[in-house]
CSV table of C-alpha atoms and ligand atoms in Angstrom, one decimal:
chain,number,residue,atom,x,y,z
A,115,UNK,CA,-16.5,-12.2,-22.7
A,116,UNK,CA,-15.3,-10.7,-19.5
A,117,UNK,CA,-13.1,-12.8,-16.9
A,118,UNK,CA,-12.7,-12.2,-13.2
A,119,UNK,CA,-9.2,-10.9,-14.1
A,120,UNK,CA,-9.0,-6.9,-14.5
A,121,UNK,CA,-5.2,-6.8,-15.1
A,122,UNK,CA,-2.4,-9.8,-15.8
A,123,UNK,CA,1.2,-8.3,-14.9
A,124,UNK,CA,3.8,-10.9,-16.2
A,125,UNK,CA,7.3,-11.7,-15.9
A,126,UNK,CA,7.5,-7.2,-15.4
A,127,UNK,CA,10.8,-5.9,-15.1
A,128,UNK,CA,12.0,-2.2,-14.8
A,129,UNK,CA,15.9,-1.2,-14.6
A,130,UNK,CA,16.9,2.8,-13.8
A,131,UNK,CA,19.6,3.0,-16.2
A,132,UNK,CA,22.2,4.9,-14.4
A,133,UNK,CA,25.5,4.3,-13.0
A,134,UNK,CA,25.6,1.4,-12.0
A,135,UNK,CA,22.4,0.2,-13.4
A,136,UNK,CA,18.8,-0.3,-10.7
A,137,UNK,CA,16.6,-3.2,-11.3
A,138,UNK,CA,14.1,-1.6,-9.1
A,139,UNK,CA,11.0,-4.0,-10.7
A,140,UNK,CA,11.9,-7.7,-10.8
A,141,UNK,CA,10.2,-10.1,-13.2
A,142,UNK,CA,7.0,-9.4,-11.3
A,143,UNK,CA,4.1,-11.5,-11.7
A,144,UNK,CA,0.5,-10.8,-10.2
A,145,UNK,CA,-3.4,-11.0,-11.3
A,146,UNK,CA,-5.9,-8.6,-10.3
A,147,UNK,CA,-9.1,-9.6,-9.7
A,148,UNK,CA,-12.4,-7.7,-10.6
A,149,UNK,CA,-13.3,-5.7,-7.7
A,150,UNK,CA,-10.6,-6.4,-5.1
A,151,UNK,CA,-8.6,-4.6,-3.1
A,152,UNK,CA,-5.4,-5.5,-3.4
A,153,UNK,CA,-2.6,-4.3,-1.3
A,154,UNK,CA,0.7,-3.6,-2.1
A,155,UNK,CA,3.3,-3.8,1.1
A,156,UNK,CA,6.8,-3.2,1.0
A,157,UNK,CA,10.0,-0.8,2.7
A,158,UNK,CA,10.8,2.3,1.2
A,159,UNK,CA,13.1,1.8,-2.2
A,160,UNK,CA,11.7,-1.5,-2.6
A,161,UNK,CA,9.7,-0.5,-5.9
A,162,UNK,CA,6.3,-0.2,-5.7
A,163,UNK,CA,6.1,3.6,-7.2
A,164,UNK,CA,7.9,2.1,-10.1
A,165,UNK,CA,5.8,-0.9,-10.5
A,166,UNK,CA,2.7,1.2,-10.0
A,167,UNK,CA,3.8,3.6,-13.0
A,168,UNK,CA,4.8,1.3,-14.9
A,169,UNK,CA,1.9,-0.9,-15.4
A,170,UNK,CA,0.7,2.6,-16.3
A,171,UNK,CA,3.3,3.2,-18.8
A,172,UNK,CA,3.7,6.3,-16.7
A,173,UNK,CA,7.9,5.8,-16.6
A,174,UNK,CA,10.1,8.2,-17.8
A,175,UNK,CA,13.9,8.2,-18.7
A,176,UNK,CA,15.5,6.2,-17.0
A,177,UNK,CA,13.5,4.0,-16.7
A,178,UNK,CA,13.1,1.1,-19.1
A,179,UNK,CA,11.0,-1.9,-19.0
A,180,UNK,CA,13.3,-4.7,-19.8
A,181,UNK,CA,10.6,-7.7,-19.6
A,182,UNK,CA,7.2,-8.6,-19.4
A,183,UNK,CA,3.3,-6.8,-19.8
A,184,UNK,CA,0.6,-5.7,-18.0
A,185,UNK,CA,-2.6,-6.7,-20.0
A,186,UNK,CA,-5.5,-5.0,-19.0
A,187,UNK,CA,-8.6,-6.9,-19.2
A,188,UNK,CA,-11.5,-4.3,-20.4
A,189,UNK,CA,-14.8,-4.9,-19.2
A,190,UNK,CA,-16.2,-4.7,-22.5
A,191,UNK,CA,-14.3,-7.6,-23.3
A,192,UNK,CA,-11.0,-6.3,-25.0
A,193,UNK,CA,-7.4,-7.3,-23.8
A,194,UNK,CA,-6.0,-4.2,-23.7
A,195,UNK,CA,-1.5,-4.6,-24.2
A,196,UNK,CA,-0.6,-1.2,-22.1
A,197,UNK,CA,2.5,-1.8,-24.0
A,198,UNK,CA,1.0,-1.2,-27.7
A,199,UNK,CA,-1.0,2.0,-26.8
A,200,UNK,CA,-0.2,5.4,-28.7
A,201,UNK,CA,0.3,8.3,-26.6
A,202,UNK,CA,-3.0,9.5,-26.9
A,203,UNK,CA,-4.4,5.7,-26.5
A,204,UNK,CA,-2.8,5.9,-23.3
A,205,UNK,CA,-4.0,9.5,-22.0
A,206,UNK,CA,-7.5,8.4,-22.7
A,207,UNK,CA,-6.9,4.9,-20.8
A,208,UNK,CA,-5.2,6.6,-17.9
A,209,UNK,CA,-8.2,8.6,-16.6
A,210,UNK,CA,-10.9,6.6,-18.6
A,211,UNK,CA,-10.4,2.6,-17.2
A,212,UNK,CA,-7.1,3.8,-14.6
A,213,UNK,CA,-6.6,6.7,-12.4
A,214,UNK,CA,-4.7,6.8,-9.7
A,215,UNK,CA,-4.1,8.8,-6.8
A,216,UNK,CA,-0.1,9.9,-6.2
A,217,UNK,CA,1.7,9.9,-3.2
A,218,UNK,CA,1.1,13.6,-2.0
A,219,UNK,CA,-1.7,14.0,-4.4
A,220,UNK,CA,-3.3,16.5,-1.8
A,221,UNK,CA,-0.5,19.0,-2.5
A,222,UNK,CA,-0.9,18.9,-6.0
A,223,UNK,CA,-4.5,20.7,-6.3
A,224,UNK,CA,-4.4,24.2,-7.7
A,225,UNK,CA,-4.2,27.0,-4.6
A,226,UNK,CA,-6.1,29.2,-6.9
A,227,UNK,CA,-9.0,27.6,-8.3
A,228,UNK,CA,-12.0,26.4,-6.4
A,229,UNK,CA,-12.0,22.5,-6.1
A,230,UNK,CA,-15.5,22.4,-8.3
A,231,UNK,CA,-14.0,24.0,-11.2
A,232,UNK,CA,-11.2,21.4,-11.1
A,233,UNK,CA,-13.9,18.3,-10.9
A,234,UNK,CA,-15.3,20.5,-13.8
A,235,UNK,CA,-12.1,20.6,-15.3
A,236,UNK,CA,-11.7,17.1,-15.8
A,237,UNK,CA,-15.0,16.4,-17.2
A,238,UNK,CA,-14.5,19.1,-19.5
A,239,UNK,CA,-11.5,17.6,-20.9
A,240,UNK,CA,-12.4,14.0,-20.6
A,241,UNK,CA,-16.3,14.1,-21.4
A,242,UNK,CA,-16.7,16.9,-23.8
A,243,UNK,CA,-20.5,16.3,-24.4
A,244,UNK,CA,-21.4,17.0,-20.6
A,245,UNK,CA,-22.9,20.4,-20.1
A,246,UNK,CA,-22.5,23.4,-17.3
A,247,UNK,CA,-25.1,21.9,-15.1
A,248,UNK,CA,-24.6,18.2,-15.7
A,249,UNK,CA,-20.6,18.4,-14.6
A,250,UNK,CA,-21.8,20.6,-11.9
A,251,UNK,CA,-24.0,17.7,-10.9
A,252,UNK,CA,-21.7,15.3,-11.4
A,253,UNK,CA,-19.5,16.7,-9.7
A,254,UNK,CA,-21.1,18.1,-6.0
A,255,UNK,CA,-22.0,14.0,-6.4
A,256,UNK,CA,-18.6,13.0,-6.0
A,257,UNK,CA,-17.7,15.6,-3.0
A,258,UNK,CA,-20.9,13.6,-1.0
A,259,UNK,CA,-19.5,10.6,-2.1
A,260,UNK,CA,-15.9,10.6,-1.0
A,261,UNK,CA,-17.3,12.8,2.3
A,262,UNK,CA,-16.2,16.1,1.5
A,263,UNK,CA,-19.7,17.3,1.1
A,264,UNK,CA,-21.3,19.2,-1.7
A,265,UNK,CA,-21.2,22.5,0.2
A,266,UNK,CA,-17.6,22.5,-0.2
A,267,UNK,CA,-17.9,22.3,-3.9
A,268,UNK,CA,-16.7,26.3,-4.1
A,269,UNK,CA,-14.1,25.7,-1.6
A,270,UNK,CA,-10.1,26.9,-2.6
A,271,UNK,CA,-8.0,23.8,-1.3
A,272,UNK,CA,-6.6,26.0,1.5
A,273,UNK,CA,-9.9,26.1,3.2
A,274,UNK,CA,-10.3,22.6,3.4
A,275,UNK,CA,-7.8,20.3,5.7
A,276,UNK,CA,-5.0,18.2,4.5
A,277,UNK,CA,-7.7,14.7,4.7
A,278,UNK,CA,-10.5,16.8,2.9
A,279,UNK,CA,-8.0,18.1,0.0
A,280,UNK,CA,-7.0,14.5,-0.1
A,281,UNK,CA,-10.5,13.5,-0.2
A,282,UNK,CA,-10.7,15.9,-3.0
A,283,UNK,CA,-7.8,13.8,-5.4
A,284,UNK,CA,-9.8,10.8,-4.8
A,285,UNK,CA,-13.1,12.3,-6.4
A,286,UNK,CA,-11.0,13.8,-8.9
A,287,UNK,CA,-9.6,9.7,-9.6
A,288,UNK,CA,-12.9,8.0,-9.5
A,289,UNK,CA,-14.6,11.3,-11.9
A,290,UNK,CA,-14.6,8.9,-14.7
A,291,UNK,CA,-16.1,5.8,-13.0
A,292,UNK,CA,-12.4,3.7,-14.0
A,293,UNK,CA,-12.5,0.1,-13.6
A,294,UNK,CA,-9.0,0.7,-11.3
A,295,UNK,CA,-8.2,2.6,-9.0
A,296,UNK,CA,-4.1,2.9,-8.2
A,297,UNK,CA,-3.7,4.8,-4.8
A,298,UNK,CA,0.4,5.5,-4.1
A,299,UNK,CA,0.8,6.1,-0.2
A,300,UNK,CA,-2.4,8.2,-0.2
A,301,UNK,CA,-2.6,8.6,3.2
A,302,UNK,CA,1.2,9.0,4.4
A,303,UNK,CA,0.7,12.4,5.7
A,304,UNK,CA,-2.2,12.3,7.2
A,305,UNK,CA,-2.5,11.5,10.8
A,306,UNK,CA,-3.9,8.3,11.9
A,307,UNK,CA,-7.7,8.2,12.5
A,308,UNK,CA,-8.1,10.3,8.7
A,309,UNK,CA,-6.4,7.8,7.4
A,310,UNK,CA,-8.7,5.4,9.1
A,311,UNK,CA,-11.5,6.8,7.9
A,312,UNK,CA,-10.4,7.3,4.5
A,313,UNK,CA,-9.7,3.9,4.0
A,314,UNK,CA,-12.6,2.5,5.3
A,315,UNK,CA,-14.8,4.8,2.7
A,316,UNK,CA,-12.5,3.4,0.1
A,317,UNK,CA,-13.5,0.7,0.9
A,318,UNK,CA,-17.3,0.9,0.9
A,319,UNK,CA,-17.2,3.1,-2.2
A,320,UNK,CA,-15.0,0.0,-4.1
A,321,UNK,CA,-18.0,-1.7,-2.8
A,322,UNK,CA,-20.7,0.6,-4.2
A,323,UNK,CA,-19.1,1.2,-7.6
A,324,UNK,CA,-17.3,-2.2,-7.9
A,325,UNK,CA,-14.2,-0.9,-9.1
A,326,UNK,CA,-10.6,-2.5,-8.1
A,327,UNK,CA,-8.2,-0.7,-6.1
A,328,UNK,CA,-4.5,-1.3,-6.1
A,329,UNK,CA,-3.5,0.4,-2.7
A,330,UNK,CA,0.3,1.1,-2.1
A,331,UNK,CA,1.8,1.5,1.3
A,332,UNK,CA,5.0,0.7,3.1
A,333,UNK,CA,2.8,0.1,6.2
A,334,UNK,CA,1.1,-3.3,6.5
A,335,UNK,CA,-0.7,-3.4,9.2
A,336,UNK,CA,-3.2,-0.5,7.7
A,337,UNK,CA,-3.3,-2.8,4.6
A,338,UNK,CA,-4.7,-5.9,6.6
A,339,UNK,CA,-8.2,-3.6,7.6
A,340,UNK,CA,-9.1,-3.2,4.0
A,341,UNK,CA,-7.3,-5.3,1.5
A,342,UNK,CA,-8.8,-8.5,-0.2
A,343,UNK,CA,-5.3,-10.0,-0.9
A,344,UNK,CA,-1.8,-8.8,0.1
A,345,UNK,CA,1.3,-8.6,-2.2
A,346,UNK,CA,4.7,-8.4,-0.2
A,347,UNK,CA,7.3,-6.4,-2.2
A,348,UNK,CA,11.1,-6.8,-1.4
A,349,UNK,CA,14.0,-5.8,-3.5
A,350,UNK,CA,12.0,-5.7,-6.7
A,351,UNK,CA,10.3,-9.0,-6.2
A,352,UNK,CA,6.7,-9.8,-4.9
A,353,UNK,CA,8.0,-12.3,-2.1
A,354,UNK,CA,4.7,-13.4,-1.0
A,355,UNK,CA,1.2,-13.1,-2.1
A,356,UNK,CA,-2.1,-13.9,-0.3
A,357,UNK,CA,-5.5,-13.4,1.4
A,358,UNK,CA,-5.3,-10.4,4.1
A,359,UNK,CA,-5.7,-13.4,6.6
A,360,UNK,CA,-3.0,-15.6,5.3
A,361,UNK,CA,-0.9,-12.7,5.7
A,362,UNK,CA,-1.9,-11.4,8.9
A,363,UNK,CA,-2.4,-15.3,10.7
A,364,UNK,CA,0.6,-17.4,9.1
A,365,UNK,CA,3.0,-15.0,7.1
A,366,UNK,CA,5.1,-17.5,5.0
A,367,UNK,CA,8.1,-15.3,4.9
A,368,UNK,CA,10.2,-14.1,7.5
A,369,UNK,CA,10.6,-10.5,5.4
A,370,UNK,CA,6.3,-10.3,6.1
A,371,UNK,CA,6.1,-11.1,9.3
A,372,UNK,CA,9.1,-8.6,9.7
A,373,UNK,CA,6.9,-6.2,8.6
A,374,UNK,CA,4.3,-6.8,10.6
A,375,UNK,CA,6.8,-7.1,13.5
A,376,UNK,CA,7.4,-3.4,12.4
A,377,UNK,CA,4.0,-1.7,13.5
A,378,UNK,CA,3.6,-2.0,17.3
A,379,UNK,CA,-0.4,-0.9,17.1
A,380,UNK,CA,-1.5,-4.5,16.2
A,381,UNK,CA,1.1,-7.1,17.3
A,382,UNK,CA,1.3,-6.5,20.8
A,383,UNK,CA,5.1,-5.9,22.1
A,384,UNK,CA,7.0,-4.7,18.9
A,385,UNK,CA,9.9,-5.9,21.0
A,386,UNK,CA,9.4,-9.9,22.0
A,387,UNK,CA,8.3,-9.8,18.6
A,388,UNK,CA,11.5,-8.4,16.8
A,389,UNK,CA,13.5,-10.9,19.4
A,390,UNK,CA,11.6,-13.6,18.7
A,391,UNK,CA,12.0,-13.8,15.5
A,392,UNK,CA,15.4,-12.9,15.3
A,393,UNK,CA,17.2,-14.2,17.6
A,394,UNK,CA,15.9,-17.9,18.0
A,395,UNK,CA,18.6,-19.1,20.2
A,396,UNK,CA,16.5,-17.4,22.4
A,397,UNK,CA,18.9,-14.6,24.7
A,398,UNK,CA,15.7,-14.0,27.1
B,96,LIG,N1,14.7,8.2,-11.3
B,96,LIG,C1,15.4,7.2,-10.7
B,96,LIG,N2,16.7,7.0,-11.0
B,96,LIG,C2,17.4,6.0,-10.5
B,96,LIG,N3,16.9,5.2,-9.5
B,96,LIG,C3,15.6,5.3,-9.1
B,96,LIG,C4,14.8,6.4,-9.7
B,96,LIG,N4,13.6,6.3,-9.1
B,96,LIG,C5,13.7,5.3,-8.2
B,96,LIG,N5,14.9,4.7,-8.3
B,96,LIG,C6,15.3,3.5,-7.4
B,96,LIG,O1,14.4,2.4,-7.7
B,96,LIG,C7,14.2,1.7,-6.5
B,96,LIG,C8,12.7,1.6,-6.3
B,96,LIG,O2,12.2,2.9,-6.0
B,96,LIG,P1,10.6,3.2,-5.8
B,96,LIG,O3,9.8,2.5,-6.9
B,96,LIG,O4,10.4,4.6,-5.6
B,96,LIG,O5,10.3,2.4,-4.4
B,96,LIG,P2,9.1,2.6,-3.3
B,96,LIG,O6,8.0,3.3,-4.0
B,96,LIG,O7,8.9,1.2,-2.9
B,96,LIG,O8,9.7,3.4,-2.2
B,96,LIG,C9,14.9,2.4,-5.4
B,96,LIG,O9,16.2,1.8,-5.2
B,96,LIG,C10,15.2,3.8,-5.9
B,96,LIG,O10,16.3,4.4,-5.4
B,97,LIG,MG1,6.9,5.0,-3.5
């Protein structure tokens, strides 16, 4: 039987064992749901990369998980424990039922291959029983579908710009129709109307393919356009949790509304804002 819950993080803790020790992921809990968007919010340090990798098992030394799962709810019905994979369990789960899209993902295309052959390359790999024309197929379908546009299917990454070649990552991440998506600052260095754009056609293809997204970013306003729900990371811990609305209309925590006190673009004066809410004597 399949539940509204895609993935149940528990009690998930990650310490960087160095001198002296990071506890960079605090005893985090959080449910996804089925088809949401999700946003994760949060300063830079605060631990989102490493919450996003680990519930991925995608941690290396060192890093070690100290407490808690991530369960991942198949669709087929089968609790998956990302804990108890084997190496090759896990390589198959990443790019089968998760993908996700790294923070300059765009850079990380090959300069000397077409992007078509890579799309091919990943259904080569990953769906062996494709053939030529099929992945071909498949993949000038994914190029429309993400915007980039089929005729750009024997394009080298250089001839496309930094918001197409990013474009490109994404097709790359939802090749394998996954059941979620994990996108790490995918937009970061792009300027602001691509990121607009790409967001918004996240958004509608999340709606199309029903798949969930988890998308990362230190910058909350952008996550208020196009999340379902909104967690608010701080020092390791989710400090708030709630409908984009909540967040945006009545913040519970002082650290959120900080944050949205941060981004002038959609609270007015960034600066009666940031006195207001720190200085409630009132100096004005
Ligand atoms: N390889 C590492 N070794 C030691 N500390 C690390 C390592 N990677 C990240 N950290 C620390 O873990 C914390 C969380 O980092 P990170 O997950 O990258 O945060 P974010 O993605 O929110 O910017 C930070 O304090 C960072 O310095
Ligand atoms: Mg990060």
């Amino acid at each position: 039987m399949t539940t509204d819950t895609l993935l149940t993080v528990a009690d998930f803790s990650v310490v960087y064992d160095v001198e002296p020790p990071v506890e960079a992921v605090s005893h985090v809990s959080l449910e996804l749901r089925r088809g949401e968007i999700l946003g994760l919010a949060g300063e830079s340090g605060c631990g989102k990369t490493t919450l996003a990798y680990g519930i991925q098992r995608l941690l290396k030394p060192p890093a070690v998980i100290t407490s808690g799962s991530a369960v991942f709810h198949d669709e087929s019905g089968e609790d998956v424990d990302i804990n108890s994979l084997t190496i090759d369990e896990m390589r198959a789960f990443r790019w089968n039922k998760v993908s996700m899209v790294f923070q300059g993902a765009m850079n990380s295309l090959n300069p000397v291959a077409r992007v078509g052959d890579q799309l091919d390359d990943v259904f080569t790999t990953h769906r062996p029983s494709l053939k030529k024309a099929e992945r071909t197929d498949e993949g000038k379908r994914l190029l429309d579908l993400v915007g980039v546009g089929r005729d750009r299917y024997r394009s080298y990454p250089h001839e496309l710009s930094g918001g197409m070649r990013q474009r490109v990552m994404i097709a790359m991440a939802m090749a394998l129709k996954p059941q979620l998506m994990i996108m790490d600052e995918p937009t970061t260095a792009l300027d602001v109307l691509v990121q607009r754009e790409i967001l918004i056609q996240i958004s509608q293809l999340r709606e199309q393919l029903g798949f969930s997204v988890i998308f990362i970013t230190h910058d909350l306003p952008l996550l208020l356009e196009i999340s379902d729900r909104i967690a608010v990371m701080k020092d390791g811990k989710i400090v708030e949790l709630a409908p984009a609305a909540t967040i945006y209309r009545q913040a519970e925590h002082e650290y959120t509304r900080r944050l949205l006190g941060s981004f002038p673009s959609l609270t007015g004066d960034r600066g009666d804002f940031i006195r207001g809410g720190q200085h409630e004597e009132g100096d004005q």
